[in-house]
Amino acid sequence: MSGAALERLHGAPALNPPTPVHLRAALAAGWLDFVAAPAFGLLAAALSLLAGWAMTALTIWAGHTFWLVLGVFGFPLVAPITALGTYEVSRLRGLGETPTVGRVLQTLWAERTRQLPPLAALMMFMLLFWFFLGHMIFALFLGLKPMTNIMSSADVFLSVDGLMMLALGSLVGGLFALLLYAICVMGLPMLLDREVDYVTALLTSIGVVRANAGVMLAWAVFIALLLLLAMLPAFLGLLVVLPWLGHTSWHVYAGLRVE
């Protein structure tokens, strides 16, 4: 790998305010990266697809299909982790380098001694905490009621208690999603791009979201809806949407970065 691909500047970069025009340009650039170098994005998306199928089969087999609901709504919380390889592909292309699966895997393996693992661990902890809270909310409203399998009937969720549970669960899940989004939208690509500690990266990312709340919240809603729609047809849409959004996320960050 060339020195240009390995060299990283120190410290968090200054970041320009995002605009709708910039976000649309990032979507277009992300699609071009996906088409030009689809191998790693398709590999990561295929692993996510298999994980989704396995989770569905396990919850149906165990008869605890409520966990499937938590999993579907929890996946967007950690989806950025699965897109790290696409960040590196786009980073290499931006440097004029030729990305290959081997080079991307080599870079990601090297990250094990840097700052990405602590941030990834924080994201996974928040996902597990979301599962814990989601189960508590379910027990609070429906714990004493017979559970209807949601694969055959949604009646249990259409009761008064069921609707209240969904409302509270959606609120709590939305707050988790917002916090993780604020941490990751600039934090993850920054850690791949710069020599910076993960606390500085996540605080910088939160600062960008807070300072540009309207645009960044609209972008978050767009990402969440696209991921949820991609999961509807047996998770198959993730094969395209996940790599595309991964490449796009890199371009959102890189396009705002002040060199």
Coordinates of C-alpha atoms in Angstrom, one line a residue:
M1 CA 0.0 0.0 0.0
S2 CA 1.3 3.4 -0.9
G3 CA 2.4 6.0 1.6
A4 CA -0.5 8.3 0.5
A5 CA -3.0 5.6 1.5
L6 CA -1.4 5.1 4.9
E7 CA -0.7 8.6 5.9
R8 CA -3.2 10.2 8.3
L9 CA -3.3 13.7 9.7
H10 CA -3.5 14.2 13.4
G11 CA -6.5 15.8 15.2
A12 CA -10.1 16.3 14.2
P13 CA -10.6 18.4 11.1
A14 CA -12.7 21.5 10.7
L15 CA -16.0 20.6 9.1
N16 CA -18.1 22.9 6.9
P17 CA -21.9 23.0 7.5
P18 CA -23.8 20.4 5.4
T19 CA -26.4 21.4 2.9
P20 CA -29.0 19.5 0.9
V21 CA -27.0 20.0 -2.3
H22 CA -23.9 18.4 -0.6
L23 CA -25.9 15.4 0.6
R24 CA -27.3 14.8 -2.9
A25 CA -23.8 15.0 -4.3
A26 CA -22.7 12.5 -1.7
L27 CA -25.4 10.1 -2.7
A28 CA -24.3 10.4 -6.4
A29 CA -20.6 9.9 -5.5
G30 CA -21.5 7.0 -3.2
W31 CA -23.3 5.2 -6.0
L32 CA -20.4 5.7 -8.4
D33 CA -18.0 4.1 -5.8
F34 CA -20.4 1.2 -5.3
V35 CA -20.6 0.5 -9.1
A36 CA -16.8 1.0 -9.5
A37 CA -15.8 -1.3 -6.7
P38 CA -18.8 -3.4 -5.6
A39 CA -17.0 -6.5 -4.1
F40 CA -16.4 -5.4 -0.5
G41 CA -19.8 -3.7 -0.2
L42 CA -21.6 -6.8 -1.5
L43 CA -19.6 -9.0 0.8
A44 CA -20.5 -7.0 3.9
A45 CA -24.1 -6.6 2.8
A46 CA -24.4 -10.4 2.2
L47 CA -23.1 -11.1 5.7
S48 CA -25.7 -8.7 7.1
L49 CA -28.3 -10.5 5.0
L50 CA -27.3 -13.9 6.3
A51 CA -27.4 -12.5 9.9
G52 CA -30.9 -11.2 9.3
W53 CA -32.1 -14.5 8.0
A54 CA -30.5 -16.4 10.9
M55 CA -32.0 -14.0 13.5
T56 CA -35.5 -14.4 11.8
A57 CA -35.2 -18.2 11.8
L58 CA -34.0 -18.3 15.4
T59 CA -36.8 -16.1 16.8
I60 CA -39.5 -18.0 14.8
W61 CA -38.1 -21.4 16.0
A62 CA -38.0 -20.2 19.6
G63 CA -41.4 -18.7 19.4
H64 CA -40.2 -15.3 20.7
T65 CA -40.9 -13.2 17.6
F66 CA -41.1 -10.0 19.6
W67 CA -37.3 -10.1 19.6
L68 CA -37.5 -9.9 15.8
V69 CA -39.2 -6.5 16.1
L70 CA -36.4 -5.3 18.4
G71 CA -33.8 -6.6 16.0
V72 CA -35.4 -4.9 12.9
F73 CA -35.5 -1.6 14.7
G74 CA -32.1 -2.1 16.3
F75 CA -30.2 -2.9 13.1
P76 CA -30.0 0.7 11.9
L77 CA -28.3 1.5 15.2
V78 CA -25.2 -0.6 14.3
A79 CA -25.5 -0.6 10.5
P80 CA -22.6 1.9 10.2
I81 CA -20.2 -0.7 11.6
T82 CA -21.0 -3.0 8.7
A83 CA -20.2 -0.2 6.3
L84 CA -16.6 0.4 7.4
G85 CA -15.2 -1.4 4.4
T86 CA -17.0 0.9 2.0
Y87 CA -15.6 3.9 3.8
E88 CA -12.1 2.6 3.1
V89 CA -12.9 1.8 -0.5
S90 CA -14.1 5.4 -1.0
R91 CA -11.1 6.8 0.9
L92 CA -8.7 4.9 -1.3
R93 CA -10.5 6.0 -4.5
G94 CA -10.3 9.6 -3.3
L95 CA -6.6 9.2 -2.9
G96 CA -6.3 7.8 -6.4
E97 CA -5.5 4.3 -5.1
T98 CA -7.0 1.0 -6.4
P99 CA -9.2 -0.6 -3.8
T100 CA -9.2 -4.4 -3.5
V101 CA -10.8 -6.7 -0.9
G102 CA -7.4 -7.6 0.3
R103 CA -6.3 -4.0 0.8
V104 CA -9.5 -3.1 2.6
L105 CA -9.3 -6.1 4.9
Q106 CA -5.7 -5.2 5.7
T107 CA -6.7 -1.7 6.7
L108 CA -9.6 -2.8 8.8
W109 CA -7.4 -5.4 10.5
A110 CA -4.9 -2.7 11.4
E111 CA -7.7 -0.7 13.0
R112 CA -7.8 -3.2 15.8
T113 CA -5.0 -1.3 17.6
R114 CA -6.4 2.1 17.0
Q115 CA -9.6 4.0 18.1
L116 CA -12.4 2.2 16.1
P117 CA -12.8 -0.8 18.5
P118 CA -13.8 1.4 21.5
L119 CA -16.4 3.2 19.5
A120 CA -17.7 0.0 17.9
A121 CA -17.9 -1.5 21.4
L122 CA -19.9 1.5 22.6
M123 CA -22.3 1.1 19.7
M124 CA -22.8 -2.6 20.5
F125 CA -23.3 -1.9 24.2
M126 CA -26.0 0.6 23.3
L127 CA -27.7 -1.9 21.0
L128 CA -27.7 -4.5 23.8
F129 CA -29.1 -1.9 26.2
W130 CA -31.8 -1.2 23.7
F131 CA -32.7 -4.9 23.6
F132 CA -32.8 -4.8 27.4
L133 CA -35.1 -1.7 27.6
G134 CA -37.3 -3.0 24.8
H135 CA -37.9 -6.2 26.6
M136 CA -38.7 -4.3 29.8
I137 CA -41.2 -2.1 28.0
F138 CA -42.8 -5.2 26.5
A139 CA -43.0 -6.8 30.0
L140 CA -44.5 -3.6 31.4
F141 CA -47.4 -3.5 29.0
L142 CA -47.9 -7.0 27.8
G143 CA -46.0 -9.2 30.3
L144 CA -49.2 -10.6 31.8
K145 CA -51.0 -11.2 28.5
P146 CA -50.8 -14.3 26.3
M147 CA -48.3 -13.5 23.5
T148 CA -49.6 -13.9 20.0
N149 CA -47.0 -14.9 17.3
I150 CA -46.6 -11.7 15.2
M151 CA -45.8 -13.8 12.2
S152 CA -49.4 -15.0 12.2
S153 CA -51.3 -12.2 14.0
A154 CA -50.6 -8.7 15.0
D155 CA -53.6 -8.5 17.4
V156 CA -51.5 -8.3 20.4
F157 CA -50.1 -5.0 19.2
L158 CA -53.5 -3.5 18.3
S159 CA -54.8 -3.6 21.9
V160 CA -54.6 -0.5 24.0
D161 CA -51.6 -1.8 25.9
G162 CA -50.0 -2.9 22.7
L163 CA -50.3 0.5 21.1
M164 CA -49.0 2.2 24.3
M165 CA -46.0 -0.2 24.2
L166 CA -45.3 0.6 20.6
A167 CA -45.5 4.3 21.2
L168 CA -43.1 4.2 24.2
G169 CA -40.8 1.7 22.5
S170 CA -40.7 3.9 19.4
L171 CA -39.8 7.0 21.5
V172 CA -37.1 5.2 23.4
G173 CA -35.7 3.6 20.3
G174 CA -35.8 6.9 18.5
L175 CA -33.7 8.5 21.2
F176 CA -31.2 5.7 21.0
A177 CA -31.0 6.0 17.2
L178 CA -30.6 9.8 17.4
L179 CA -27.7 9.5 19.9
L180 CA -25.9 6.8 17.9
Y181 CA -26.4 8.7 14.7
A182 CA -25.0 11.8 16.2
I183 CA -22.0 9.9 17.4
C184 CA -21.3 8.0 14.2
V185 CA -22.3 10.2 11.3
M186 CA -18.9 12.0 11.4
G187 CA -17.2 10.0 14.1
L188 CA -16.7 6.7 12.3
P189 CA -15.3 8.0 9.0
M190 CA -13.1 10.5 11.0
L191 CA -11.5 7.7 12.9
L192 CA -10.7 5.9 9.7
D193 CA -9.3 9.1 8.2
R194 CA -7.4 10.8 11.1
E195 CA -5.2 10.0 14.0
V196 CA -7.7 11.1 16.7
D197 CA -9.1 9.6 19.8
Y198 CA -12.6 8.3 19.7
V199 CA -13.9 10.7 22.4
T200 CA -12.8 13.7 20.3
A201 CA -14.3 12.1 17.2
L202 CA -17.7 11.5 18.7
L203 CA -17.9 14.9 20.4
T204 CA -17.0 16.5 17.1
S205 CA -19.7 14.5 15.3
I206 CA -22.3 15.4 18.0
G207 CA -21.3 19.1 17.6
V208 CA -21.9 19.0 13.8
V209 CA -25.3 17.4 14.3
R210 CA -26.3 19.9 17.0
A211 CA -25.0 22.9 15.0
N212 CA -26.9 21.8 11.8
A213 CA -29.9 20.1 13.4
G214 CA -32.4 20.6 10.6
V215 CA -30.3 19.2 7.7
M216 CA -28.7 16.4 9.8
L217 CA -32.0 15.2 11.3
A218 CA -33.6 15.1 7.8
W219 CA -30.6 13.1 6.6
A220 CA -31.0 10.7 9.6
V221 CA -34.7 10.1 8.8
F222 CA -33.8 9.5 5.1
I223 CA -31.2 6.9 6.1
A224 CA -33.5 5.1 8.6
L225 CA -36.4 4.9 6.1
L226 CA -34.1 3.6 3.4
L227 CA -32.7 0.9 5.7
L228 CA -36.1 -0.1 6.9
L229 CA -37.5 -0.3 3.4
A230 CA -34.5 -2.4 2.4
M231 CA -35.2 -4.9 5.1
L232 CA -38.8 -5.4 4.1
P233 CA -38.3 -7.8 1.2
A234 CA -36.6 -10.5 3.3
F235 CA -33.6 -8.1 3.9
L236 CA -32.7 -8.4 0.2
G237 CA -32.7 -4.7 -0.3
L238 CA -29.7 -4.4 2.0
L239 CA -27.5 -5.9 -0.8
V240 CA -27.7 -2.6 -2.6
V241 CA -28.7 0.0 0.1
L242 CA -26.1 -0.9 2.7
P243 CA -23.0 -0.5 0.4
W244 CA -24.5 2.6 -1.2
L245 CA -25.2 4.3 2.1
G246 CA -21.7 3.3 3.3
H247 CA -20.0 4.9 0.4
T248 CA -22.3 7.9 0.7
S249 CA -21.5 8.3 4.4
W250 CA -17.8 8.6 3.6
H251 CA -18.5 11.3 1.0
V252 CA -20.8 13.2 3.4
Y253 CA -17.8 13.4 5.8
A254 CA -15.1 13.9 3.2
G255 CA -17.0 16.6 1.4
L256 CA -17.4 18.7 4.6
R257 CA -13.8 18.2 5.7
V258 CA -11.6 21.3 5.5
E259 CA -8.3 19.9 4.3

